[in-house]
GROMACS .gro file of C-alpha atoms in nm:
model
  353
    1UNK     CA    1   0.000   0.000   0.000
    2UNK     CA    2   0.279   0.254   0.067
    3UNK     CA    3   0.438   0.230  -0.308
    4UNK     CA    4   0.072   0.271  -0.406
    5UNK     CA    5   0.029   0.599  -0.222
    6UNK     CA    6   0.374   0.737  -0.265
    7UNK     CA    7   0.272   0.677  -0.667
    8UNK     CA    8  -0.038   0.873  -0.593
    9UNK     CA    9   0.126   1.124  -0.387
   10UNK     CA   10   0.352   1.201  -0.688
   11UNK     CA   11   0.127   1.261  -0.932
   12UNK     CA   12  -0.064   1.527  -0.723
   13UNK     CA   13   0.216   1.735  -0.621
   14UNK     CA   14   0.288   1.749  -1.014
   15UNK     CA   15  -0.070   1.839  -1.121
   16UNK     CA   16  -0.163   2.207  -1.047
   17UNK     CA   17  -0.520   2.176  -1.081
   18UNK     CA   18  -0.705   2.168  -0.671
   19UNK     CA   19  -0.933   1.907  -0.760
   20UNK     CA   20  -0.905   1.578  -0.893
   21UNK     CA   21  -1.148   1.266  -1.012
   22UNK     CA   22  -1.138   0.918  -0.882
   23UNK     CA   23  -1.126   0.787  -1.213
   24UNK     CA   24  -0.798   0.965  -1.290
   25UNK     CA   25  -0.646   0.790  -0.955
   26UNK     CA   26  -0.731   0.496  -1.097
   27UNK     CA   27  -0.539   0.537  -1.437
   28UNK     CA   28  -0.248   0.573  -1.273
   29UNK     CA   29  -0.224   0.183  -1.207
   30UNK     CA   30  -0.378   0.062  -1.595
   31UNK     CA   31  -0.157  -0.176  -1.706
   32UNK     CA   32  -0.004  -0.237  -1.313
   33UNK     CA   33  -0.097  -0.527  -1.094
   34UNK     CA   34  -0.288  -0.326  -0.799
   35UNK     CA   35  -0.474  -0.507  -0.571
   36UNK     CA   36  -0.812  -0.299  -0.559
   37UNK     CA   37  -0.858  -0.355  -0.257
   38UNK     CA   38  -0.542  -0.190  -0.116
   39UNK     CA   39  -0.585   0.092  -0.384
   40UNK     CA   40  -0.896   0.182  -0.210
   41UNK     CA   41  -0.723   0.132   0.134
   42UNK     CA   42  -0.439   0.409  -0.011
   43UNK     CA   43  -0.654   0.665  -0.085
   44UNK     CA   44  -0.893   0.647   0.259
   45UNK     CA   45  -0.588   0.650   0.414
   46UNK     CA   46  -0.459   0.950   0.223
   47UNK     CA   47  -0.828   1.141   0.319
   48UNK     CA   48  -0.759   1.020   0.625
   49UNK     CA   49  -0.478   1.201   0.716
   50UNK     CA   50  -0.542   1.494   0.498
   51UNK     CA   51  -0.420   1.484   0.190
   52UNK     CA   52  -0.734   1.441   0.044
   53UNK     CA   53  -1.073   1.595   0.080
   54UNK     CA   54  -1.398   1.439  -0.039
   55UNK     CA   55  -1.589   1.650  -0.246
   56UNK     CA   56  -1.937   1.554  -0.069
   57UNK     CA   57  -2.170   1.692  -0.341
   58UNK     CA   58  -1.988   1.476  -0.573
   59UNK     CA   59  -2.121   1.132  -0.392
   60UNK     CA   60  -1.957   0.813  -0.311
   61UNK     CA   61  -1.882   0.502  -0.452
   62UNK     CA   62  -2.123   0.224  -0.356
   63UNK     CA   63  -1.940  -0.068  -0.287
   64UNK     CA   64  -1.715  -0.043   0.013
   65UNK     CA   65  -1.468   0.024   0.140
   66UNK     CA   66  -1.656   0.346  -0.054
   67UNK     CA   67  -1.433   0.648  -0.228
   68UNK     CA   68  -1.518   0.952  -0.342
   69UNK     CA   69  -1.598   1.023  -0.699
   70UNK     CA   70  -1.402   1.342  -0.661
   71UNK     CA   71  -1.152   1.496  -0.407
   72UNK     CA   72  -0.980   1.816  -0.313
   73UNK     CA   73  -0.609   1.813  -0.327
   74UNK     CA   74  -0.420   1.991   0.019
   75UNK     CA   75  -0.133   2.118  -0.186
   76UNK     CA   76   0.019   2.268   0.184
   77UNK     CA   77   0.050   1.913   0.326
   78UNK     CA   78   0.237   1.778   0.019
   79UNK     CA   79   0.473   2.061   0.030
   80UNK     CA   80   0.536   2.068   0.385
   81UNK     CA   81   0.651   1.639   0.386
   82UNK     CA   82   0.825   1.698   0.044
   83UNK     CA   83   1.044   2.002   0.234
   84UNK     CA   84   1.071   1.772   0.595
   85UNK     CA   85   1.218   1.472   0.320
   86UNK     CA   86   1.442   1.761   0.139
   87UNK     CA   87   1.616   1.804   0.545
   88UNK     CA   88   1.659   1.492   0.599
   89UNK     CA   89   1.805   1.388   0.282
   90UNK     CA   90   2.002   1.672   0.321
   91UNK     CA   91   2.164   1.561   0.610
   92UNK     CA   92   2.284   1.240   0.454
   93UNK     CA   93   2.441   1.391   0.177
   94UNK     CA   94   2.832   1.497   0.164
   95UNK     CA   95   2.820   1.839   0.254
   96UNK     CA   96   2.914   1.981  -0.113
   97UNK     CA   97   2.537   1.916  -0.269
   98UNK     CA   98   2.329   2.172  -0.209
   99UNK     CA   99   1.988   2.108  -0.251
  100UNK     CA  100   1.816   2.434  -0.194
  101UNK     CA  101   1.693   2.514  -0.542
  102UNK     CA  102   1.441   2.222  -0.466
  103UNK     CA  103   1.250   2.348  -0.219
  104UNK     CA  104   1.099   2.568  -0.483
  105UNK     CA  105   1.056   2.342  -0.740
  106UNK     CA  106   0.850   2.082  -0.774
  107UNK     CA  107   0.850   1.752  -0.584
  108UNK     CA  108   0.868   1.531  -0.983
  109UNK     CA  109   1.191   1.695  -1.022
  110UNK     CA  110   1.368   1.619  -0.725
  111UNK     CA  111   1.214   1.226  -0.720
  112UNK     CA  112   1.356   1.266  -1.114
  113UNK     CA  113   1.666   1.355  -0.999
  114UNK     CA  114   1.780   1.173  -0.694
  115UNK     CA  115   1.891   0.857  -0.844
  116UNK     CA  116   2.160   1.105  -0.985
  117UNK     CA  117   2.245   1.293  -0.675
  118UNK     CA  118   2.342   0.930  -0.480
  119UNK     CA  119   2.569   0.810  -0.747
  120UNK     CA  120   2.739   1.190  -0.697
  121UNK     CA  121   2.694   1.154  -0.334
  122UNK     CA  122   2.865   0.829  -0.370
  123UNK     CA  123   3.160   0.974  -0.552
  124UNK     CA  124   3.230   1.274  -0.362
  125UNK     CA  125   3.209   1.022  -0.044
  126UNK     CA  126   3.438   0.816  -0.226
  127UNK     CA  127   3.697   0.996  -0.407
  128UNK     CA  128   3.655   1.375  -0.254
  129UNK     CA  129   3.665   1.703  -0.500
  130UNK     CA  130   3.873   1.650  -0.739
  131UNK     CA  131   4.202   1.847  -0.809
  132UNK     CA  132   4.236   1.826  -1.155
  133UNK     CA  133   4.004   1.945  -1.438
  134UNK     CA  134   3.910   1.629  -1.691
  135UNK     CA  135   3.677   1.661  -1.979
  136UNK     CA  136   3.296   1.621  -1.948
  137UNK     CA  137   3.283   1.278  -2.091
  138UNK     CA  138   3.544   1.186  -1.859
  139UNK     CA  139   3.405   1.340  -1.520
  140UNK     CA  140   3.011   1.249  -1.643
  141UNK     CA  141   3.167   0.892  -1.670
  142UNK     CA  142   3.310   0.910  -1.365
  143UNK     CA  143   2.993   1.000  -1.195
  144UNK     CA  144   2.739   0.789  -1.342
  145UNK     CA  145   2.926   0.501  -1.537
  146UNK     CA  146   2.774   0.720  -1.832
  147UNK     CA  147   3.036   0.966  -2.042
  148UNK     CA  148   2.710   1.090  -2.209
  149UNK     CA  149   2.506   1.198  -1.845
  150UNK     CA  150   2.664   1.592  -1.849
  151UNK     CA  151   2.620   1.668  -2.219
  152UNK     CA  152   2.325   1.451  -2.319
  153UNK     CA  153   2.076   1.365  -1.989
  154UNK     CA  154   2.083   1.672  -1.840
  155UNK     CA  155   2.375   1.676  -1.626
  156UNK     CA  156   2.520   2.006  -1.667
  157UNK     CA  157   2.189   2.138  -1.566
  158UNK     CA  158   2.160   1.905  -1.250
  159UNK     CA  159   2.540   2.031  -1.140
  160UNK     CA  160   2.460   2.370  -1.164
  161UNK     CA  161   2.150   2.314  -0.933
  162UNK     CA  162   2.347   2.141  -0.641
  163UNK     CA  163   2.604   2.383  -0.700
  164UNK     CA  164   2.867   2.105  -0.771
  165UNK     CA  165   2.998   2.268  -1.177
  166UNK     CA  166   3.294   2.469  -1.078
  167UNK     CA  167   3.387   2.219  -0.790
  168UNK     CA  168   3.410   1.928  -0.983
  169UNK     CA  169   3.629   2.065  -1.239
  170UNK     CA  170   3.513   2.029  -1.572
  171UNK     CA  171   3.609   2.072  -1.915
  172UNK     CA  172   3.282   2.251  -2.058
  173UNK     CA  173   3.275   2.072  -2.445
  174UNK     CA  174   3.032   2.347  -2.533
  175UNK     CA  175   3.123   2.514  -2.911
  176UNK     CA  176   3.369   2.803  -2.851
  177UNK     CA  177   3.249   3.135  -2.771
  178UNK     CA  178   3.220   3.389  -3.047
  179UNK     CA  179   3.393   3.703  -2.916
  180UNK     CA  180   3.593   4.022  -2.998
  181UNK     CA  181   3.824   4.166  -2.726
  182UNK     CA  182   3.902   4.502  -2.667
  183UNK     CA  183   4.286   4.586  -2.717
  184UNK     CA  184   4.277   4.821  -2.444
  185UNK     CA  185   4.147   4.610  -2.178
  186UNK     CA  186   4.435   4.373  -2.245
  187UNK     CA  187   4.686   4.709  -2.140
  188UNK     CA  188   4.473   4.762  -1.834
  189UNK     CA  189   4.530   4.400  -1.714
  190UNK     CA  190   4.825   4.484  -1.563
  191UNK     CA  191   4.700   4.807  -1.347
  192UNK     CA  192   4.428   4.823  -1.075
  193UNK     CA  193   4.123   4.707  -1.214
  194UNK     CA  194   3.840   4.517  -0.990
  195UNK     CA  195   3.576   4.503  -1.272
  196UNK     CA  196   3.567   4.378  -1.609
  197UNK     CA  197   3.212   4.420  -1.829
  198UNK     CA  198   3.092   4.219  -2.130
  199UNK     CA  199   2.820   4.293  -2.375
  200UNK     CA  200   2.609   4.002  -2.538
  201UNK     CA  201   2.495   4.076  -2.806
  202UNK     CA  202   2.169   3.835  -2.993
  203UNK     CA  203   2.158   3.904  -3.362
  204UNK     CA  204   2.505   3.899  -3.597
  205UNK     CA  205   2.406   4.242  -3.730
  206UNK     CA  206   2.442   4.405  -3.390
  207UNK     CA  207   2.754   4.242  -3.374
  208UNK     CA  208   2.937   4.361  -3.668
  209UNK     CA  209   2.720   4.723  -3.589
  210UNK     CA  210   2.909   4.761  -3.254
  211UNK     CA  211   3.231   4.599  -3.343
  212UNK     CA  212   3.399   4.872  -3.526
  213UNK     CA  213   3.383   5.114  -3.187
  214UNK     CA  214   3.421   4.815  -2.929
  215UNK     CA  215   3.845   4.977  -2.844
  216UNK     CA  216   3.612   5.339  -2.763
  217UNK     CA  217   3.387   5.171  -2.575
  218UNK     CA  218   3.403   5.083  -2.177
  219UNK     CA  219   3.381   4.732  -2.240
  220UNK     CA  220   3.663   4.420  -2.226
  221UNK     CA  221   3.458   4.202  -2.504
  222UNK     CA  222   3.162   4.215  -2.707
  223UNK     CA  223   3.025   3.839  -2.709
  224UNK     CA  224   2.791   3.727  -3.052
  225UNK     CA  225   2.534   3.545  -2.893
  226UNK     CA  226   2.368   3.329  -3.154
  227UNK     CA  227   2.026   3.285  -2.973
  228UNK     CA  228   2.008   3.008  -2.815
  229UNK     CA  229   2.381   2.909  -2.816
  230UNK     CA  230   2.474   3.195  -2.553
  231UNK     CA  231   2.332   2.962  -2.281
  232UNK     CA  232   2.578   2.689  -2.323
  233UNK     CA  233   2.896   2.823  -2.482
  234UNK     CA  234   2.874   3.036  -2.164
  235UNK     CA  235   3.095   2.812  -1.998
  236UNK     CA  236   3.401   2.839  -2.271
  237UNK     CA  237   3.423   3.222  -2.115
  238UNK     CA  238   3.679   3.183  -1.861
  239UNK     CA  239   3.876   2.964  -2.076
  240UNK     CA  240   3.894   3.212  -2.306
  241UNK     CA  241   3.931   3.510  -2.111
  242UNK     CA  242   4.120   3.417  -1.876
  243UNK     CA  243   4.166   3.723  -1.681
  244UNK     CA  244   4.182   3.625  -1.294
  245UNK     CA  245   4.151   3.882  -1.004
  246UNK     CA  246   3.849   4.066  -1.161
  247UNK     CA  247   3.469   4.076  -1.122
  248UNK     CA  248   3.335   4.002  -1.431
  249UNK     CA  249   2.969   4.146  -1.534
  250UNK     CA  250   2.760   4.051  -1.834
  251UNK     CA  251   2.483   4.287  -2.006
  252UNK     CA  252   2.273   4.121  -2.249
  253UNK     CA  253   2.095   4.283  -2.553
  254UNK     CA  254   1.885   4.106  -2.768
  255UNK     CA  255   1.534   4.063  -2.976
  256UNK     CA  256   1.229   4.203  -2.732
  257UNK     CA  257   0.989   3.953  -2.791
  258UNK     CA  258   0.899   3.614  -2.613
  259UNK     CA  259   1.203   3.441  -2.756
  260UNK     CA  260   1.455   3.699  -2.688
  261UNK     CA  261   1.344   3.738  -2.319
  262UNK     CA  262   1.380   3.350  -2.288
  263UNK     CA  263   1.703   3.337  -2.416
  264UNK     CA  264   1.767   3.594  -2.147
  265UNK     CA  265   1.612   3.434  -1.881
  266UNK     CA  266   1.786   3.046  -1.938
  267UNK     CA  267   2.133   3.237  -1.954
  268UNK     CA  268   2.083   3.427  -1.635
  269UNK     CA  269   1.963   3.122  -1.450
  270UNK     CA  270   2.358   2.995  -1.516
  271UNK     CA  271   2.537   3.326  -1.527
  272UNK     CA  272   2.382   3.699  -1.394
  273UNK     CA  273   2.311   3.880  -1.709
  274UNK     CA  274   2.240   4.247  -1.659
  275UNK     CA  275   1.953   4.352  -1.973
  276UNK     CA  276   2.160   4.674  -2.123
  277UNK     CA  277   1.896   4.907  -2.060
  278UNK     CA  278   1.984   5.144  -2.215
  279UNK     CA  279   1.997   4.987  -2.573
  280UNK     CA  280   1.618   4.872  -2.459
  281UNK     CA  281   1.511   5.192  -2.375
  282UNK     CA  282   1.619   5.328  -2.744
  283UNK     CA  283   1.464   5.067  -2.882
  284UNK     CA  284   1.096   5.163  -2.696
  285UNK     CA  285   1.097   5.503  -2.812
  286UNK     CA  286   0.993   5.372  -3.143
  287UNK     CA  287   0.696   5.177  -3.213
  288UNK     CA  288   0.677   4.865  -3.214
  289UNK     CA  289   0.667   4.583  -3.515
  290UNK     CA  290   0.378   4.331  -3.555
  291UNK     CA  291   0.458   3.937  -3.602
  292UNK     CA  292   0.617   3.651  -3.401
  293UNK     CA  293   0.255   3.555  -3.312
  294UNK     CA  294   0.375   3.184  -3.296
  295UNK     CA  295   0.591   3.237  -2.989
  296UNK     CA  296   0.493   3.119  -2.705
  297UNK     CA  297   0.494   3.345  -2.380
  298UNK     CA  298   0.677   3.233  -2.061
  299UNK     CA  299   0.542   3.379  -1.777
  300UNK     CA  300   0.868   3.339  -1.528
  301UNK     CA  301   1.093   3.514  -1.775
  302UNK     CA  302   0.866   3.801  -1.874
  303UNK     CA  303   0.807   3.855  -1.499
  304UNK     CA  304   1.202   3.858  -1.427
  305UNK     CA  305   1.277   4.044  -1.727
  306UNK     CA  306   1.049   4.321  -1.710
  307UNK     CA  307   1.118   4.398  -1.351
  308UNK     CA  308   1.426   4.555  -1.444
  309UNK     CA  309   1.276   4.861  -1.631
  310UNK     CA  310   1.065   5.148  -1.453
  311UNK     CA  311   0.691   5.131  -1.469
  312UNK     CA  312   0.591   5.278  -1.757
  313UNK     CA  313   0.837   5.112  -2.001
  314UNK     CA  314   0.679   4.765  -1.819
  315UNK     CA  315   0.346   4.874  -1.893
  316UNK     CA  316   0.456   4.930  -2.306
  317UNK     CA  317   0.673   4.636  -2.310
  318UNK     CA  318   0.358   4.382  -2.173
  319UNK     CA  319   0.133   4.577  -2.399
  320UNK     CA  320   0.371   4.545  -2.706
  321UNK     CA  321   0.418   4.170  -2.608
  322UNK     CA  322   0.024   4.104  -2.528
  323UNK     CA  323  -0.064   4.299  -2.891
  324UNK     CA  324   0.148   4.035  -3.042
  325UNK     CA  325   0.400   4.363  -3.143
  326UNK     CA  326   0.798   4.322  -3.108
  327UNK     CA  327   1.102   4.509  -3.142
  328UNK     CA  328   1.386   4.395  -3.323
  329UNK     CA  329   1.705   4.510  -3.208
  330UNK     CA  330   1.751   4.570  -3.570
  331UNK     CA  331   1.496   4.855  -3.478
  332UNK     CA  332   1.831   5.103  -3.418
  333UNK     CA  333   2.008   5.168  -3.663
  334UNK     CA  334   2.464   5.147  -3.655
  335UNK     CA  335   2.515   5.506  -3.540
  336UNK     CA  336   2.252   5.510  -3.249
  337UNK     CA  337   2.395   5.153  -3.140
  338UNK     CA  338   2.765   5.325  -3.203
  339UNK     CA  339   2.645   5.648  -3.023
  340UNK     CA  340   2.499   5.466  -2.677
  341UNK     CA  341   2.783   5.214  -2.651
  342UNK     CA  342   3.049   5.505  -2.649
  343UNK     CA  343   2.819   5.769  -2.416
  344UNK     CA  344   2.674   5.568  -2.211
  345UNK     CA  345   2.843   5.523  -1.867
  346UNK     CA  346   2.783   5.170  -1.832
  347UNK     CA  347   2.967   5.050  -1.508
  348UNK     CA  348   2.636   5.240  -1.314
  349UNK     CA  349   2.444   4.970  -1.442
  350UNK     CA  350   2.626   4.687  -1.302
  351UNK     CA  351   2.510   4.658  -0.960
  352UNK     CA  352   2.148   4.600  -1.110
  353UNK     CA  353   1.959   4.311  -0.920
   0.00000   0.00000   0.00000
């Protein structure tokens, strides 16, 4: 009976709706060899002690031992035993996995992930942090028996959530990153500089727009994004900059629509990019363009993203978004992306949050 609840448990901590119908309990086990007897005995003893509420006006079945055709789901009791399991699993673990990013995420995630996070809890038991840096396939193999885990299944992302990617060491075998370097900043290197500040840039035709003033500008590199490929190549950054004893900062400009602010928001998650407001803020004194109705809108990255501007420009930047309206950053043209990148005074928008 307990695999039979925990089974059941699972599935409503991953459903969001408050309510749910006997007959989709019931689903859950087509095709398994359930006793219906002790199914029935799970969920009473699930309403029992909480976790489910009978909808009364909903009936009950007749044939005992009788369950309701419909219950209400107590979302607060499943979170609070998923968070007292998170504690106490924490306390087993070696002391370099951090787990907090789970008590805000969903319950599915962490059962998804903790056959991972023993075999690394093995290893670290086992062997300690490593002193040398391997390759991914070598360390993922390491790990899980599996050279494939970190590039393939998901690993990079799990290391990054228990905080374990720069401890253990590991070759990123992302493509390399596409950037220029400033001459100057190279000369500075050598004199009393604590801060260091990168511009991403989306599109190629911002790129080559800004690279002809990038030794005028404030700025160590100017990094070519390529959409989606910023999020991953990411890691190839230190290798190839390796400039140590400095704070680096990243300000990202790209496409302000659904996909550009997603791009944004998956890159920050791994490293803190700053939006460069001030190209944005150009960009929504002009109207906006019509299209890209076939994105689709993510509400967590609009939310983060727009939180950065004052509240006006949010107001025109959800309305622009909501009228299925866009800007391009091919909205401004060279010599107003030449003039802000020179006048601007950047470094006051570093400390943004």
């Amino acid at each position: 009976m307990m695999k039979i609840k925990q089974m059941i448990e699972e599935h409503l901590d991953c459903i969001k709706k408050m309510t749910i119908e006997l007959e989709e309990l019931e689903s859950l086990f087509v095709g398994v060899e359930v006793d219906s007897r002790e199914f029935a005995e799970a969920v009473l003893d699930l309403e029992r002690i909480g976790v489910l509420e009978a909808v009364k006006s909903a009936g009950r079945t007749m044939k005992p031992p009788t369950l309701a055709y419909r219950y209400r789901v107590n979302k607060q009791y499943l979170t609070e035993k998923h968070t007292i399991r998170l504690q106490q699993y924490r306390l087993e673990l070696h002391p370099a996995i951090q787990l907090d990013s789970y008590f805000a995420l969903p319950e599915q995630q962490f059962v998804q992930d903790r056959p991972w996070i023993d075999q690394i809890d093995h290893y670290l038991k086992m062997k300690g942090i490593p002193s040398s840096t391997v390759p991914a396939p070598e360390r993922s193999f390491q790990l899980t028996g599996n050279e494939k885990w970190i590039t393939d299944l998901g690993g990079y992302a799990l290391l990054r959530r228990l905080g374990l990617w720069e401890l253990l060491r590991i070759h990123p075998v992302s493509d390399p990153l596409m950037l220029a370097v400033n001459p100057s900043s190279l000369m500075e290197q050598s004199q009393s500089h604590s801060q260091c500040i990168h511009l991403i840039v989306e599109n190629k035709t911002t790129f080559q727009a800004l690279l002809p003033v990038l030794p005028s500008s404030s700025f160590s590199t100017l990094i070519y994004g390529c959409g989606n490929k910023i999020t991953g190549n990411l890691d190839m950054f230190p290798l190839q900059y390796p400039v140590a004893d400095r704070e680096h900062y990243f300000l990202y400009f790209g496409d302000l629509d659904y996909e550009g602010i997603r791009i944004w928001y998956e890159g920050n998650k791994l490293w803190p990019l700053i939006p460069a407001l001030p190209f944005y803020a150009a960009c929504l004194v002009e109207p906006y363009v019509l299209g890209k109705t076939n994105q689709r809108r993510h509400d967590d990255a609009v939310e983060a993203f727009i939180q950065y501007f004052a509240s006006d420009q949010q107001a025109q930047i959800e309305n622009c978004l909501r009228s299925g309206g866009y800007y391009p950053q091919e909205k401004l043209t060279t010599q107003q992306l030449q003039q802000i990148w020179r006048n601007e005074e950047w470094k006051r928008w570093i400390n943004l949050k």
